Coordinates of C-alpha atoms in Angstrom, one line a residue:
X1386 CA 25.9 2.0 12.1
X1387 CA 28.9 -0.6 11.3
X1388 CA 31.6 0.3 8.6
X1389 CA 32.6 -3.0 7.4
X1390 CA 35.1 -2.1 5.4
X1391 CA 36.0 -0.2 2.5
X1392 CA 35.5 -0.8 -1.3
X1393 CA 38.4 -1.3 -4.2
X1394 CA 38.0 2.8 -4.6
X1395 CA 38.7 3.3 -0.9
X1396 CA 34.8 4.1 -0.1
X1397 CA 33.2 3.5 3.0
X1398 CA 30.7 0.2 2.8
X1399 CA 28.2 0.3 5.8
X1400 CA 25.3 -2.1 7.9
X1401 CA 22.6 -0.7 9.9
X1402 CA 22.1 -2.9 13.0
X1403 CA 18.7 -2.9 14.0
X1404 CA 17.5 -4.3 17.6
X1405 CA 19.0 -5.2 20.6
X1406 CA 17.4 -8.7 21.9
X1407 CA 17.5 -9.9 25.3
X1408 CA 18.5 -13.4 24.5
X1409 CA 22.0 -12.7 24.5
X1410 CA 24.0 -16.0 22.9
X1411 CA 20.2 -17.0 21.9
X1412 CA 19.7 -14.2 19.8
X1413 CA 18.2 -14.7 16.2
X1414 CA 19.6 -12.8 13.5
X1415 CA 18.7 -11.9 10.1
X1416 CA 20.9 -10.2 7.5
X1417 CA 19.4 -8.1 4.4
X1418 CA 21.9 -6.5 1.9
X1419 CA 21.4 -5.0 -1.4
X1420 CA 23.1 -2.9 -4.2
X1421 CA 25.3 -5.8 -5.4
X1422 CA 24.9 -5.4 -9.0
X1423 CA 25.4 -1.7 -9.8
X1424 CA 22.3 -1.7 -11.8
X1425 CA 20.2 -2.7 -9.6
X1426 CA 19.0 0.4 -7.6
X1427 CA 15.4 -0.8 -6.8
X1428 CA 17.5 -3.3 -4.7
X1429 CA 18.9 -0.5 -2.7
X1430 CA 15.7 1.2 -2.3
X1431 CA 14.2 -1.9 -0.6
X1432 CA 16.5 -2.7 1.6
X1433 CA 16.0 1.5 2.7
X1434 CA 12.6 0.8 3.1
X1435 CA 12.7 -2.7 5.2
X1436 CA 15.1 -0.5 7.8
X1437 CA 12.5 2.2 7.6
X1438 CA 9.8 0.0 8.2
X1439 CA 11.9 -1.8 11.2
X1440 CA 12.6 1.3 12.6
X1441 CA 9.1 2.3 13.3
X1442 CA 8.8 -0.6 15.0
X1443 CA 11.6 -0.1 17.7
X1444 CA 10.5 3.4 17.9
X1445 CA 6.8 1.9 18.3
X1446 CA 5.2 4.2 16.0
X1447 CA 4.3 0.9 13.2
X1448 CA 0.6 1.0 11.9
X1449 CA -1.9 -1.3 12.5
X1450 CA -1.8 -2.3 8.2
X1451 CA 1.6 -3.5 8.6
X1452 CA 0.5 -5.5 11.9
X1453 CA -2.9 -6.9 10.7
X1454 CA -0.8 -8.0 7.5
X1455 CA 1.9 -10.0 9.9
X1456 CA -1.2 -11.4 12.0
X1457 CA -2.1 -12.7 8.6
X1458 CA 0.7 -14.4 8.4
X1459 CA 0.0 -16.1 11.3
X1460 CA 2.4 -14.3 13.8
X1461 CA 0.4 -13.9 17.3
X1462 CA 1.5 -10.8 18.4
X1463 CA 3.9 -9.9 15.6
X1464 CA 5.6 -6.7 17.2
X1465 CA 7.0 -9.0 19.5
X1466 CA 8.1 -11.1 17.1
X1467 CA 10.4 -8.5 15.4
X1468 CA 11.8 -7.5 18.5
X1469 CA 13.1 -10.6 19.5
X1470 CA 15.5 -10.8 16.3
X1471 CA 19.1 -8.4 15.6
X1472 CA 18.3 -7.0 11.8
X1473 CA 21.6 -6.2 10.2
X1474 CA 21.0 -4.5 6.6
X1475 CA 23.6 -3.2 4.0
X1476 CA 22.1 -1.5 1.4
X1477 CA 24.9 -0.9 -0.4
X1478 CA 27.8 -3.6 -1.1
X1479 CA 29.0 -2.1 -4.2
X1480 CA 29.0 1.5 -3.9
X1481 CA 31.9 1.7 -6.8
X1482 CA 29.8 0.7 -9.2
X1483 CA 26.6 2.0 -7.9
X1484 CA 28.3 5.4 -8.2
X1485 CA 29.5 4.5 -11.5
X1486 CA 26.0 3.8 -12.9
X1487 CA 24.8 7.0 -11.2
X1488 CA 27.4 9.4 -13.1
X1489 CA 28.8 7.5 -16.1
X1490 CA 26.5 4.6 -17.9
X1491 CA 23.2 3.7 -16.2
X1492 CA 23.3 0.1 -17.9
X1493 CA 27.2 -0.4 -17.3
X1494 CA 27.9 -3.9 -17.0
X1495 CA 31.1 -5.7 -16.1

């Protein structure tokens, strides 16, 4: 877990670094973030669900349906695949005005 900072209302924003790949300098990275727009809470919920789905993956306990689907994407030996890359996911880059939307007006816009 990395704080990267803090929002305009002083609260924590985080990342969830996922992997450690052996190619050191080499090392492929991809970055997912989410919860920009206050509305958009599906956003956040996605980007919760990519980090669970990575996460059974390190912890090797991924089905075969989420395999057989990467197969068809023509990934060999997918598992592998995923490994080999540093995941860094924020789900949240605007917690103000996600909490805002949660406790005030669900369709507040600025």
């Amino acid at each position: 877990l990395i704080e990267m900072g803090r929002s305009l209302e002083g609260r924590k924003i985080y990342a969830l670094k996922i992997g450690n790949s052996p190619f050191g300098k080499d090392t492929k990275a991809i970055w997912i973030d989410a919860g920009i727009h206050a509305r958009e809470w599906v956003a956040i919920t996605t980007a919760t669900f990519i980090a669970n789905e990575l996460v059974k993956v390190f912890s090797k306990e991924i089905s075969s349906s989420i395999l057989s689907d990467l197969f068809l994407y023509g990934l060999k030996n997918p598992e592998l695949h995923l490994k080999d890359i540093d995941w860094y996911i924020a789900p949240i880059l605007n917690p103000d005005g996600f909490v805002f939307t949660r406790t005030e007006d669900r369709l507040w816009r600025k």
